[in-house]
Coordinates of C-alpha atoms in Angstrom, one line a residue:
A1 CA 0.0 0.0 0.0
I2 CA 1.3 3.4 -1.0
G3 CA -0.3 6.8 -0.9
P4 CA -0.6 10.0 1.1
F5 CA -2.5 8.3 3.9
T6 CA 0.1 5.5 4.3
T7 CA 3.0 7.9 4.1
T8 CA 1.4 10.0 6.9
L9 CA 0.8 6.9 9.0
L10 CA 4.4 5.7 8.7
A11 CA 5.7 9.1 9.7
I12 CA 3.4 9.3 12.7
I13 CA 4.4 5.8 13.8
V14 CA 8.1 6.8 13.8
L15 CA 7.3 10.0 15.8
D16 CA 5.1 8.0 18.1
D17 CA 8.0 5.6 18.9
A18 CA 10.5 8.4 19.5
I19 CA 8.1 10.2 21.8
A20 CA 7.4 6.9 23.7
V21 CA 11.1 6.5 24.4
M22 CA 11.4 10.1 25.6
A23 CA 8.3 9.8 27.8
Y24 CA 9.6 6.5 29.3
A25 CA 12.9 8.3 30.2
V26 CA 10.9 11.0 32.1
G27 CA 8.1 8.8 33.4
S28 CA 10.3 6.1 34.8
N29 CA 12.4 8.6 36.8
V30 CA 9.2 10.3 38.1
A31 CA 7.7 6.9 39.1
E32 CA 11.0 5.8 40.7
S33 CA 11.1 9.0 42.8
L34 CA 7.5 8.5 43.9
I35 CA 7.9 4.9 44.8
T36 CA 11.0 5.5 46.9
G37 CA 9.1 8.1 49.0
F38 CA 8.1 11.8 48.7
Q39 CA 11.1 12.8 50.9
N40 CA 13.5 11.5 48.2
I41 CA 11.9 13.4 45.3
S42 CA 14.4 15.5 43.4
W43 CA 13.3 17.7 40.5
Y44 CA 16.8 17.4 39.1
R45 CA 16.5 13.6 39.1
M46 CA 13.0 13.6 37.7
L47 CA 13.5 16.1 34.9
A48 CA 17.2 17.1 34.3
V49 CA 18.6 13.6 34.3
P50 CA 16.1 12.3 31.7
A51 CA 16.7 15.4 29.6
V52 CA 20.4 14.8 29.6
D53 CA 19.9 11.1 28.7
I54 CA 17.6 12.1 25.8
I55 CA 19.9 14.7 24.4
G56 CA 22.9 12.5 24.8
S57 CA 21.2 9.6 23.0
I58 CA 20.2 11.8 20.1
L59 CA 23.7 13.2 19.8
L60 CA 25.2 9.8 19.9
G61 CA 22.8 8.5 17.2
T62 CA 23.5 11.6 15.1
V63 CA 27.3 11.2 15.2
L64 CA 27.2 7.5 14.4
G65 CA 24.6 8.1 11.7
F66 CA 26.8 10.5 9.9
G67 CA 29.8 8.2 10.4
L68 CA 27.9 5.3 9.0
T69 CA 26.7 7.3 6.0
Y70 CA 30.3 8.4 5.3
I71 CA 31.9 5.0 5.6
S72 CA 29.2 3.3 3.5
R73 CA 30.2 5.3 0.5
F74 CA 33.4 3.3 0.2
I75 CA 31.7 -0.1 0.5
K76 CA 30.5 -1.8 -2.6
K77 CA 29.9 -5.4 -1.5
K78 CA 26.8 -6.3 0.5
P79 CA 28.5 -8.7 2.9
Q80 CA 30.9 -6.0 3.9
L81 CA 28.1 -3.5 4.2
L82 CA 26.2 -5.8 6.5
A83 CA 29.2 -6.2 8.7
V84 CA 29.7 -2.5 9.0
V85 CA 26.0 -1.8 9.7
A86 CA 25.8 -4.6 12.3
G87 CA 29.1 -3.4 13.9
T88 CA 27.8 0.2 14.1
I89 CA 24.6 -0.9 15.7
F90 CA 26.5 -2.9 18.3
L91 CA 28.8 0.0 18.8
C92 CA 25.8 2.3 19.4
V93 CA 24.4 -0.1 22.0
G94 CA 27.7 -0.5 23.7
I95 CA 28.4 3.2 24.0
S96 CA 24.8 3.8 25.1
N97 CA 25.1 1.2 27.9
A98 CA 28.5 2.5 29.0
L99 CA 27.2 6.1 29.2
G100 CA 23.8 5.2 30.6
L101 CA 21.9 6.5 27.5
S102 CA 18.9 5.0 25.7
S103 CA 20.2 2.6 23.1
I104 CA 16.7 2.5 21.5
L105 CA 16.6 6.2 21.0
A106 CA 20.2 6.4 19.8
N107 CA 19.6 3.7 17.2
M108 CA 16.4 5.3 16.0
T109 CA 18.2 8.6 15.6
M110 CA 21.0 6.8 13.7
G111 CA 18.5 5.2 11.3
F112 CA 16.8 8.6 10.8
I113 CA 20.1 10.2 9.8
V114 CA 21.1 7.4 7.5
V115 CA 17.7 7.3 5.6
N116 CA 17.8 11.1 5.1
R117 CA 21.5 11.5 4.3
M118 CA 22.2 8.5 2.0
K119 CA 21.3 8.8 -1.6
H120 CA 21.0 5.0 -2.0
N121 CA 19.9 3.9 1.4
E122 CA 17.9 1.0 -0.1
D123 CA 21.2 -0.9 -0.3
M124 CA 21.8 -0.6 3.4
F125 CA 18.3 -1.4 4.5
G126 CA 18.3 -4.3 2.0
V127 CA 21.1 -6.1 3.8
I128 CA 19.3 -5.6 7.1
H129 CA 16.1 -6.9 5.6
N130 CA 17.9 -10.2 4.9
I131 CA 18.5 -10.9 8.5
E132 CA 15.7 -9.1 10.3
G133 CA 13.6 -12.3 10.5
V134 CA 16.2 -14.0 12.7
I135 CA 16.6 -10.9 14.8
F136 CA 12.9 -10.6 15.4
A137 CA 12.6 -14.3 16.3
M138 CA 15.4 -14.0 18.9
F139 CA 13.9 -10.8 20.3
F140 CA 10.4 -12.2 20.8
T141 CA 11.7 -15.5 22.1
L142 CA 13.7 -13.7 24.8
A143 CA 10.6 -11.5 25.6
G144 CA 8.4 -14.6 25.8
A145 CA 10.8 -16.1 28.3
H146 CA 9.7 -13.5 30.8
F147 CA 6.2 -14.7 31.0
D148 CA 5.3 -15.7 34.6
L149 CA 2.0 -17.7 35.0
G150 CA 2.1 -17.0 38.7
V151 CA 1.2 -13.3 38.2
I152 CA -1.0 -13.7 35.1
K153 CA -4.3 -13.0 36.9
T154 CA -3.1 -9.6 38.2
A155 CA -1.2 -8.9 35.0
G156 CA -4.2 -9.8 32.9
L157 CA -6.4 -7.1 34.6
L158 CA -3.7 -4.5 34.2
A159 CA -3.3 -5.6 30.5
A160 CA -7.0 -5.0 29.9
V161 CA -6.7 -1.5 31.4
I162 CA -3.6 -0.8 29.3
I163 CA -5.4 -1.9 26.1
L164 CA -8.6 0.1 26.7
A165 CA -6.7 3.2 27.8
R166 CA -4.3 3.0 24.8
F167 CA -7.1 2.5 22.3
A168 CA -9.1 5.5 23.8
G169 CA -5.9 7.7 23.8
K170 CA -5.1 6.9 20.2
F171 CA -8.7 7.5 19.0
V172 CA -9.1 10.8 20.8
G173 CA -5.6 11.9 20.0
V174 CA -6.1 11.4 16.3
R175 CA -9.4 13.2 16.3
V176 CA -8.0 16.2 18.2
G177 CA -4.8 16.3 16.2
A178 CA -6.5 16.0 12.9
S179 CA -8.9 18.8 13.8
I180 CA -6.1 21.1 14.9
S181 CA -4.0 20.4 11.8
H182 CA -7.0 20.5 9.4
A183 CA -6.1 17.0 8.1
S184 CA -8.2 15.2 5.6
P185 CA -11.4 13.4 6.7
E186 CA -9.8 10.0 6.0
I187 CA -7.0 10.7 8.4
K188 CA -9.4 11.9 11.1
K189 CA -11.7 8.9 10.7
Y190 CA -9.3 6.0 10.1
L191 CA -5.7 6.9 11.2
S192 CA -6.2 5.6 14.8
F193 CA -6.7 2.1 13.5
G194 CA -3.2 2.1 12.1
L195 CA -1.7 3.2 15.5
F196 CA -3.1 0.3 17.5
P197 CA -0.3 -2.2 16.7
K198 CA 2.6 -2.3 19.1
A199 CA 5.5 -4.6 19.7
G200 CA 9.2 -3.8 19.3
V201 CA 9.7 -0.5 21.1
T202 CA 7.1 -1.4 23.7
I203 CA 8.7 -4.7 24.6
G204 CA 12.2 -3.2 24.5
L205 CA 11.1 -0.5 27.0
A206 CA 9.3 -3.2 29.2
M207 CA 12.6 -5.1 29.5
L208 CA 14.2 -1.9 30.9
I209 CA 11.9 -2.0 33.9
K210 CA 14.1 -4.7 35.5
E211 CA 17.0 -2.2 35.6
H212 CA 15.2 0.0 38.1
Q213 CA 15.7 -1.2 41.6
A214 CA 12.6 0.7 42.8
F215 CA 10.4 -1.5 40.5
S216 CA 11.7 -4.8 41.8
N217 CA 8.5 -5.7 43.6
I218 CA 6.2 -5.0 40.7
A219 CA 8.5 -5.6 37.7
S220 CA 7.2 -9.1 37.0
I221 CA 3.6 -7.9 37.0
M222 CA 4.4 -4.9 34.8
I223 CA 6.4 -6.9 32.3
N224 CA 3.7 -9.6 32.0
A225 CA 0.9 -7.1 31.7
I226 CA 2.8 -5.3 28.9
L227 CA 3.6 -8.5 27.1
A228 CA 0.0 -9.7 27.4
S229 CA -1.3 -6.4 26.0
V230 CA 1.2 -6.7 23.1
I231 CA -0.1 -10.2 22.3
I232 CA -3.7 -9.1 22.3
N233 CA -2.9 -6.0 20.3
E234 CA -1.1 -8.1 17.7
I235 CA -4.2 -10.3 17.4
I236 CA -6.7 -7.5 17.1
S237 CA -4.7 -4.9 15.2
P238 CA -4.0 -6.6 11.8
P239 CA -7.7 -6.8 10.8
L240 CA -8.2 -3.2 11.8
T241 CA -5.2 -2.1 9.8
K242 CA -6.3 -4.0 6.8
Y243 CA -9.8 -2.5 7.1
M244 CA -8.2 1.0 7.4
I245 CA -6.1 0.6 4.2
F246 CA -9.0 -0.7 2.2
K247 CA -11.3 2.1 3.4
V248 CA -8.9 4.8 2.3
G249 CA -8.4 3.1 -1.1
E250 CA -4.6 2.6 -0.9
A251 CA -4.6 -1.2 -0.7
G252 CA -2.5 -2.9 -3.4
R253 CA -1.1 0.4 -4.7
R254 CA 2.5 0.3 -5.7
E255 CA 3.2 3.9 -6.7

């Protein structure tokens, strides 16, 4: 599917993921301060530290993105290009972990720089496409290993709340945003259906919960609730997305 509606949807999804990472950086610090007790609340810790992390992650991704774009000009063979791309991604993750930055946001920024700076970025993303199936399989297998049936009852109730609140937020947000920006009726009416799916970034952020000592007592419930909501979303969302694409008339279009 190709068209103005699909292009708008993809752009919003990217922005949605980036904002989610930034919101997590701020929200997790606020929640951690509240859990540890009101007497330990520090505005510096809640706002300044996340801001530094966000800016640092964006700067790291920008530097590596420009570096990868420059180096790739001299690489002609796909196996070598794959090695450089994978190495740069691992380097980004390693530096992010060493500096306490967000590897998710840093890599997203790096990808943004590459796709906008390279004239022939399809070669780079083509080599990644060849191995992404294996990466996704490993990623979701590791995520599934965190399922704990012992907390599934409590986590299930929380998952239901997450799903309903998220659906309501997407629906209302699209309506309000489309009205303010004077978007087309199709975007106002159908775009929210394309924003319901969630998986990669959501699961990646959920796994970071374990790194916060303050969440140790509720980490299992939170992670299982998020994973359960992802599974349910991935069951419900594809038919809704298909319905959306057909209703706007962009299904099957190639150009």
